[in-house]
Structures are given as C-alpha cells and as structure tokens.
Short mmCIF file of C-alpha atoms in Angstrom, two decimals:
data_model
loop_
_atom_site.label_atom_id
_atom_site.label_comp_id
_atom_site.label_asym_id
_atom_site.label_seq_id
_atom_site.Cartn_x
_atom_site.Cartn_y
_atom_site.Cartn_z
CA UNK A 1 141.23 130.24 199.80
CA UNK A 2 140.44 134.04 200.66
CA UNK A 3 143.36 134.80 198.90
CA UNK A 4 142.22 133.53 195.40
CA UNK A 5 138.82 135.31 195.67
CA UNK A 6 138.01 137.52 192.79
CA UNK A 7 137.86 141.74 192.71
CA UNK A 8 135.20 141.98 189.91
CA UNK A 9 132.88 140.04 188.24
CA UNK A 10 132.13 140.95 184.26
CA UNK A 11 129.48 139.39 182.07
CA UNK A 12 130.11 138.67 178.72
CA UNK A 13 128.12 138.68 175.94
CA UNK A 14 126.71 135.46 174.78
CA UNK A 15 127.27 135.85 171.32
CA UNK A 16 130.69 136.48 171.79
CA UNK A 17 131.40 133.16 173.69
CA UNK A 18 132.14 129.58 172.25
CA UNK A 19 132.29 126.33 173.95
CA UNK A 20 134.58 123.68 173.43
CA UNK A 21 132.90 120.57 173.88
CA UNK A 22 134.86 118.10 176.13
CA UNK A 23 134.50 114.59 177.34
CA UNK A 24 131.90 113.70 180.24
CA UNK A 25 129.63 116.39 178.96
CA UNK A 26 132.08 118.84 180.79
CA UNK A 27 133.22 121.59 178.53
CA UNK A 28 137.28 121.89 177.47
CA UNK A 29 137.06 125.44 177.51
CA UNK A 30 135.39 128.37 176.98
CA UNK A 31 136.68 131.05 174.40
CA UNK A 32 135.44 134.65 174.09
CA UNK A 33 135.67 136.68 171.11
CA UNK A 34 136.20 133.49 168.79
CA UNK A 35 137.93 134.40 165.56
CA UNK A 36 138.47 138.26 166.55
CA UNK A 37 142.45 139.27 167.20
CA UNK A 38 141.57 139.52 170.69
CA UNK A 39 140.55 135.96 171.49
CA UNK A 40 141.01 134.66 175.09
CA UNK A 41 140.39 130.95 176.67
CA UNK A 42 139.15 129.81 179.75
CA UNK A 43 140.21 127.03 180.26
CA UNK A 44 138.07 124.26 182.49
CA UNK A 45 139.28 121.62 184.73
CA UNK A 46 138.07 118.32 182.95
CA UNK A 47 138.28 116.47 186.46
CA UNK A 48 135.40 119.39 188.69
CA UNK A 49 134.20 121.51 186.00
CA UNK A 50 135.42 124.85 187.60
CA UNK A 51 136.63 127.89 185.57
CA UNK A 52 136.67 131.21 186.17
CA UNK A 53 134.13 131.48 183.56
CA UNK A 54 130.44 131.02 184.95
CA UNK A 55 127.97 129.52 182.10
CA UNK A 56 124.16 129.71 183.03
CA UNK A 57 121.78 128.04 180.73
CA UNK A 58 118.38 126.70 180.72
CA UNK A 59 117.82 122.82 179.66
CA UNK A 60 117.91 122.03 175.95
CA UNK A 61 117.79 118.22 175.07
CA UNK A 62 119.13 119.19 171.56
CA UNK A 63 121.83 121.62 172.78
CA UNK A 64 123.26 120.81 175.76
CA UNK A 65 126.47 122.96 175.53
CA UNK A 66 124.48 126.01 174.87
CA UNK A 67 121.21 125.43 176.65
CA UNK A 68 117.57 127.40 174.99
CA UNK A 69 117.42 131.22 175.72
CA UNK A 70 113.58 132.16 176.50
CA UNK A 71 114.17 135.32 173.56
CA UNK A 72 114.79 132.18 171.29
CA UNK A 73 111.42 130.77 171.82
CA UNK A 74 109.61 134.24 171.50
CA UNK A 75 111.58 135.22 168.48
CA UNK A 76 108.80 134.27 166.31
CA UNK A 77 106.24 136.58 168.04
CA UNK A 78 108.29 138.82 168.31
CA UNK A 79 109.10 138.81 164.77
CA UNK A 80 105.21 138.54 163.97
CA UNK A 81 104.52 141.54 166.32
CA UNK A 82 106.82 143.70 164.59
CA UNK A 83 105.26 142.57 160.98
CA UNK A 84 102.17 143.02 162.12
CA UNK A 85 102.65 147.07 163.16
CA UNK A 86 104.48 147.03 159.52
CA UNK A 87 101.04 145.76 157.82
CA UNK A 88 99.18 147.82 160.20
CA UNK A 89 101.04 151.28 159.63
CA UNK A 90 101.21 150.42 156.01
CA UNK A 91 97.66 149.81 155.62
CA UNK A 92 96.98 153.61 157.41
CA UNK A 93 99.19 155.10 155.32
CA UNK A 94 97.45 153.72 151.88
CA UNK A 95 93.51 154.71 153.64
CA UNK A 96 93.28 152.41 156.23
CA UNK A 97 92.08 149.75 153.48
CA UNK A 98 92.45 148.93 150.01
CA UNK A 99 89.63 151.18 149.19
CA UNK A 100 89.33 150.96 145.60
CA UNK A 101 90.54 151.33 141.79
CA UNK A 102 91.06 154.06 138.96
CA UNK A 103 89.87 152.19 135.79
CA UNK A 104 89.46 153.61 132.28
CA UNK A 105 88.79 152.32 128.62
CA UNK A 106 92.23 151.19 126.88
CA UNK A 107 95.72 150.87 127.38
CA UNK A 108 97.29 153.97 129.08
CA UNK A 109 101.01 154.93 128.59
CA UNK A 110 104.00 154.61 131.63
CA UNK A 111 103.63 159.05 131.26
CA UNK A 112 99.85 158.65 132.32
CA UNK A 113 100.48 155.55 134.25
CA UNK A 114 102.80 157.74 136.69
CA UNK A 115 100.68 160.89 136.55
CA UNK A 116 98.03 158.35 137.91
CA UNK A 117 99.69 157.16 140.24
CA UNK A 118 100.69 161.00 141.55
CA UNK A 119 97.37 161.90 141.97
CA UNK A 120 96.49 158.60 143.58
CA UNK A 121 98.95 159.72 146.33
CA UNK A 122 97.90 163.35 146.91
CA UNK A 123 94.49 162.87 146.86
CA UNK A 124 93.36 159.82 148.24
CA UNK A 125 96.42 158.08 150.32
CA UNK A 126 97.10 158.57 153.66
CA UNK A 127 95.07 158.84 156.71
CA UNK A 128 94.08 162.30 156.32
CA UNK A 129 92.44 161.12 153.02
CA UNK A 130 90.55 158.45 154.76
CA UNK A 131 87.26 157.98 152.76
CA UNK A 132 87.24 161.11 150.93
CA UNK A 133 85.56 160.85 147.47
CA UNK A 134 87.95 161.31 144.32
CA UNK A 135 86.34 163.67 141.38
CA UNK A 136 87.35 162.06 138.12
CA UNK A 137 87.32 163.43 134.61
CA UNK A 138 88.64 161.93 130.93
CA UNK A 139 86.54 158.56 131.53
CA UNK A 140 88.64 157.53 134.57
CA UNK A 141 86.29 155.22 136.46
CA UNK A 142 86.58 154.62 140.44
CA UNK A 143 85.69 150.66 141.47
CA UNK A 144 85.67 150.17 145.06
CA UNK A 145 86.80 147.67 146.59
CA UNK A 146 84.34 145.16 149.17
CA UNK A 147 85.39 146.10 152.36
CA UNK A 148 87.17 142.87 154.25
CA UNK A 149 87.43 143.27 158.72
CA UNK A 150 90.42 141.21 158.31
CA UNK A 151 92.52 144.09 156.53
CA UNK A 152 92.19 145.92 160.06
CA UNK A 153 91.85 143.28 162.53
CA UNK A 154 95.75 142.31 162.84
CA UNK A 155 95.18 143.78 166.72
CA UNK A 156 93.74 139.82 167.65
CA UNK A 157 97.01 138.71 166.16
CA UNK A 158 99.20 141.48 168.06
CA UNK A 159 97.54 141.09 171.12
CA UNK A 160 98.08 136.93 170.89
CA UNK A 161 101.57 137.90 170.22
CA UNK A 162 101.82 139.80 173.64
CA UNK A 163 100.46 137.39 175.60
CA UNK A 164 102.78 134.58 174.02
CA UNK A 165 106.30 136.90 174.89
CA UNK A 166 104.38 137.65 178.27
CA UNK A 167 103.83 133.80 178.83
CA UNK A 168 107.37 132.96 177.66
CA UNK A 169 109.11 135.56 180.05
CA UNK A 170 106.60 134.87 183.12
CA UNK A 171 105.22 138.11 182.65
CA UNK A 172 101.27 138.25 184.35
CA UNK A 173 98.93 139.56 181.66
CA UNK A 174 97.64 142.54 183.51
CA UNK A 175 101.16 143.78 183.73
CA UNK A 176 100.80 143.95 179.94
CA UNK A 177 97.01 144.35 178.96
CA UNK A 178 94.73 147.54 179.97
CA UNK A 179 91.89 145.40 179.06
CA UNK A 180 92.34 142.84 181.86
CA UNK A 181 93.47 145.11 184.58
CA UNK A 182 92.61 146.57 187.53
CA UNK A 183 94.09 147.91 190.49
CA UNK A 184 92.99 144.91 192.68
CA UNK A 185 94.75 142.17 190.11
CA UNK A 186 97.80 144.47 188.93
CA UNK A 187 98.70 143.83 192.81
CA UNK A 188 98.08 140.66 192.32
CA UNK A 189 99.91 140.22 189.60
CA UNK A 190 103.11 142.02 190.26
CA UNK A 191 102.85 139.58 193.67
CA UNK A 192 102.48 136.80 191.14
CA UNK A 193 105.35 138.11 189.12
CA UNK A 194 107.66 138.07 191.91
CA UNK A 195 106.53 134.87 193.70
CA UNK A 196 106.67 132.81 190.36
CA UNK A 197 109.35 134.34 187.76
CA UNK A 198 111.35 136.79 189.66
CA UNK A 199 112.54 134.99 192.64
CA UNK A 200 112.65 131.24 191.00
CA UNK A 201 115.03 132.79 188.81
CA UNK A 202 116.71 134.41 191.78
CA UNK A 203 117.14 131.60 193.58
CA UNK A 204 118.95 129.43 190.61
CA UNK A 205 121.17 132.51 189.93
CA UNK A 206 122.10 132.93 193.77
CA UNK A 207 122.64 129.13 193.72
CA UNK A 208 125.35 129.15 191.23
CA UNK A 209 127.07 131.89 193.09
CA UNK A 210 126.72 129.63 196.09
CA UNK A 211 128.37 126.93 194.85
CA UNK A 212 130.87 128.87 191.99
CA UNK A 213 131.74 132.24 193.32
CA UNK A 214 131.27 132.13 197.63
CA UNK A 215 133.79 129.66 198.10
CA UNK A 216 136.47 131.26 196.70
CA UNK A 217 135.82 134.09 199.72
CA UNK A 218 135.85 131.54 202.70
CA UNK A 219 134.02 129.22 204.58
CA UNK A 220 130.71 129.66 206.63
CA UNK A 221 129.49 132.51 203.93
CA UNK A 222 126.38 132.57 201.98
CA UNK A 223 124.57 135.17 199.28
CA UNK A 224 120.76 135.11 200.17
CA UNK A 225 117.56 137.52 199.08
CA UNK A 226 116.09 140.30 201.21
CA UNK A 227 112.51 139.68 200.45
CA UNK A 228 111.87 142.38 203.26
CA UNK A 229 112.43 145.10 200.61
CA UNK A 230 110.19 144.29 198.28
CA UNK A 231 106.90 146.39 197.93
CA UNK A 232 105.70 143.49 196.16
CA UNK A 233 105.22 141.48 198.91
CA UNK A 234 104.21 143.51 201.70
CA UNK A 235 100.56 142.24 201.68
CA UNK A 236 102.49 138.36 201.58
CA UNK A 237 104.14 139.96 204.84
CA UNK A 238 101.02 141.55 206.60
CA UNK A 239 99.13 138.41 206.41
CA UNK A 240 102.11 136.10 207.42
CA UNK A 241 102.38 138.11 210.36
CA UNK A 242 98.94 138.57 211.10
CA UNK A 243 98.90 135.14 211.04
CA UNK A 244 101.64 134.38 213.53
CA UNK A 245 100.37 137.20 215.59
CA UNK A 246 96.87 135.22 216.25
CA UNK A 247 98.85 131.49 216.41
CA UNK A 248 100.84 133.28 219.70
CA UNK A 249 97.82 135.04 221.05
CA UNK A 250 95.94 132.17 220.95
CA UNK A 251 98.82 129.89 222.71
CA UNK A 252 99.58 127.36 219.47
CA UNK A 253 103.01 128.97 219.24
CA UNK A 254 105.51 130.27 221.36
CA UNK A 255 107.12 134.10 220.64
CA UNK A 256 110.45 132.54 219.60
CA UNK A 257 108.65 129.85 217.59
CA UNK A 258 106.41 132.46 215.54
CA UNK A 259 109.33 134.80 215.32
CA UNK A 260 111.63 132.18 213.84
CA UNK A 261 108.90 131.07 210.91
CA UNK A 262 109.37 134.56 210.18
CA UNK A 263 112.42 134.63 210.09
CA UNK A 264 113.78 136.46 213.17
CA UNK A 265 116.21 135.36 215.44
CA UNK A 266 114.47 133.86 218.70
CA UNK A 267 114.37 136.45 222.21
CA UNK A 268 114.96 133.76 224.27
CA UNK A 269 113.13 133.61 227.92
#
C-alpha cells in the first residue's frame, strides 16, 4: 500500500553484501557489512522473493547467487594495460631500450661495481640521455645491444587492451580511439552507444523498479525513459519524424495514427 512506500533509496556496496543461499534458488537473506560490528540482515520472504533489499546481477551459470560483474571479465586487461604503461615508462626511463653494456677485463670490486653503476645513471639513463654516446676511460668497453621493435611496441598490446574493456562495457571504438574517428562516426557511435548499451541496460534497471519498488507507491504507476532529451538521438528523431511527416502527406496514415507511433497522444477529429 501507499503507506508502506519507501522515503529513500541507498545503494550499497557490493563488496560489503553477502547472500545467504536459501532453498528454491531464492536467497534467505541478505547481510551487509558481514563480520564488521555493524552487521544488518535483510531478511527475504522464502514464499515471493521480496525484500527491501534490491539485488541486480547479470547471468553466471557458475554463480548464481552473485551473478558475473562486466569489471570481472575486463580485470585481466585491465590489469595488462596497467603493466604494460609500467614496462613502457620503465623502459623510457632506462633509454627507451636496453641500449647496451659497460664491459672491462677482470673481476671488478662491489666499490667499482656501484661507482659503475652511478655513472651508468647520470650519464646515460633516462630519456634525456636517449642515444647519447658514453666516453670511457681505464679499459671500460661499451657493447651495444641489437636493437629489438618489440621492446617499444607494447602500444599493439595497449591498444588490444582498450578495445577488449571497450567491447566488454559496450563502449563504440571511436568513443575510445583517435585513429578510427571522425566526426561523422563519433555521431554514430555515441547513437550506437545509446541505442545498444545505454538504454538495454536502462530498460532492465527500470524493469526491476517496475516490478520491486513502484508497487509499493500504488496502482496504475509506472517509471519510463525520456528519450526526448537525449542529444544522442536527435538525428533517430528527425528522421522518424520526417518519416511520419511524408506517410501523412502522402495519405498512408492518419495525423492521430502518425502522432501516436511517435508517441503523442492522438488530436482527435
């Protein structure tokens, strides 16, 4: 009744939920905070699966309690896309490569070793001492190293790392790439964003309001989407009413019948 409905609506950190598996694949309860002095239960009725908690997961046939978050299944990009700006960063720092190495006849002592090692970094590390050549005295020899294009090309790897998290999230590449846009197909794309990620996931989240949250508020109600206000979609718009515009000029529909496709309320008469 109207009387139950909620005044606020919090959302709670996944991490710091638990479910209590219960019979009929309907959980016992929810807890939040499990283990921490402040721990509080939700409990669910076993019978219709309400509770003032509202779980949203995706499908996970190995996990059905907790469902598969999209991060999970671009943590490993994500984790490679951070190692690779490591290696990357790293590699500038030292010269950009593995450029080479002080040799000299016999053993030399940890005292020399670290002196090396000193003027190693002063003179020849870094980016500002890119390809400079070292001046060596006291029979200290300089080998360089065969230059390999895989020590610098970890940008294929990043950018297939990108596209993955892009993919994963339904993110358009040219929302995410310079090299594949343009302004033409970066309108595309954030129409494509919208149209295929953004309100699917809309829809399923409005739908569990629907069904979970409405009722409690009455009868006859309903949460829906005002696509009207999305820039987005005003070339979606133009052309859907372009198009109604000519089926009504052209007598195939009625005012009423094109406004109501587009959903306006008929004139009547």
């Amino acid at each position: 009744s109207p009387e139950k409905a909620p005044k606020e609506l919090w959302r709670v950190d996944p991490l710091e939920m638990k479910v209590e598996p219960g019979l009929g694949n309907v959980p016992k309860n929810y807890t939040y905070a499990h283990g921490s002095p402040h721990t509080k239960i939700f409990p669910v009725n076993p019978l219709t699966g309400k509770s003032q908690m509202l779980h949203r997961k995706t499908v996970n046939p190995l996990n059905h309690w907790y469902g598969l978050a999209p991060l999970e299944i671009a943590a490993i990009s994500g984790d490679l896309l951070n190692s690779g700006l490591e290696w990357n960063f790293s590699l500038l720092r030292n010269g950009g490569r593995p450029s080479g190495a002080l040799t000299c006849d016999g053993n030399v002592a940890e005292e020399g070793m670290n002196k090396l090692k000193q003027l190693r970094n002063a003179l020849m590390a870094g980016a500002r001492n890119a390809g400079s050549i070292p001046i060596l005295t006291n029979g200290l020899k300089w080998t360089p190293f065969s230059q390999s294009a895989k020590d610098m090309d970890f940008s294929n790897t990043l950018s297939a790392a990108d596209k993955y998290i892009a993919m994963v999230f339904g993110v358009p590449l040219p929302l995410i790439s310079t090299e594949s846009s343009t302004y033409n197909n970066v309108a595309l794309a954030q129409e494509k964003l919208y149209e295929d990620t953004v309100i699917p996931l809309f829809t399923d989240y409005l739908n569990d309001l629907n069904m979970w949250l409405v009722p409690m508020f009455g009868e006859g109600i309903k949460i829906c989407m005002d696509l009207d206000s999305v820039p987005a979609l005003e070339s979606k718009r133009q052309k859907l009413f372009d198009r109604h515009k000519a089926a009504v000029d052209s007598g195939i529909l009625t005012r009423d019948e094109a406004r109501e496709a587009m959903g306006y309320e008929p004139m009547g008469g």
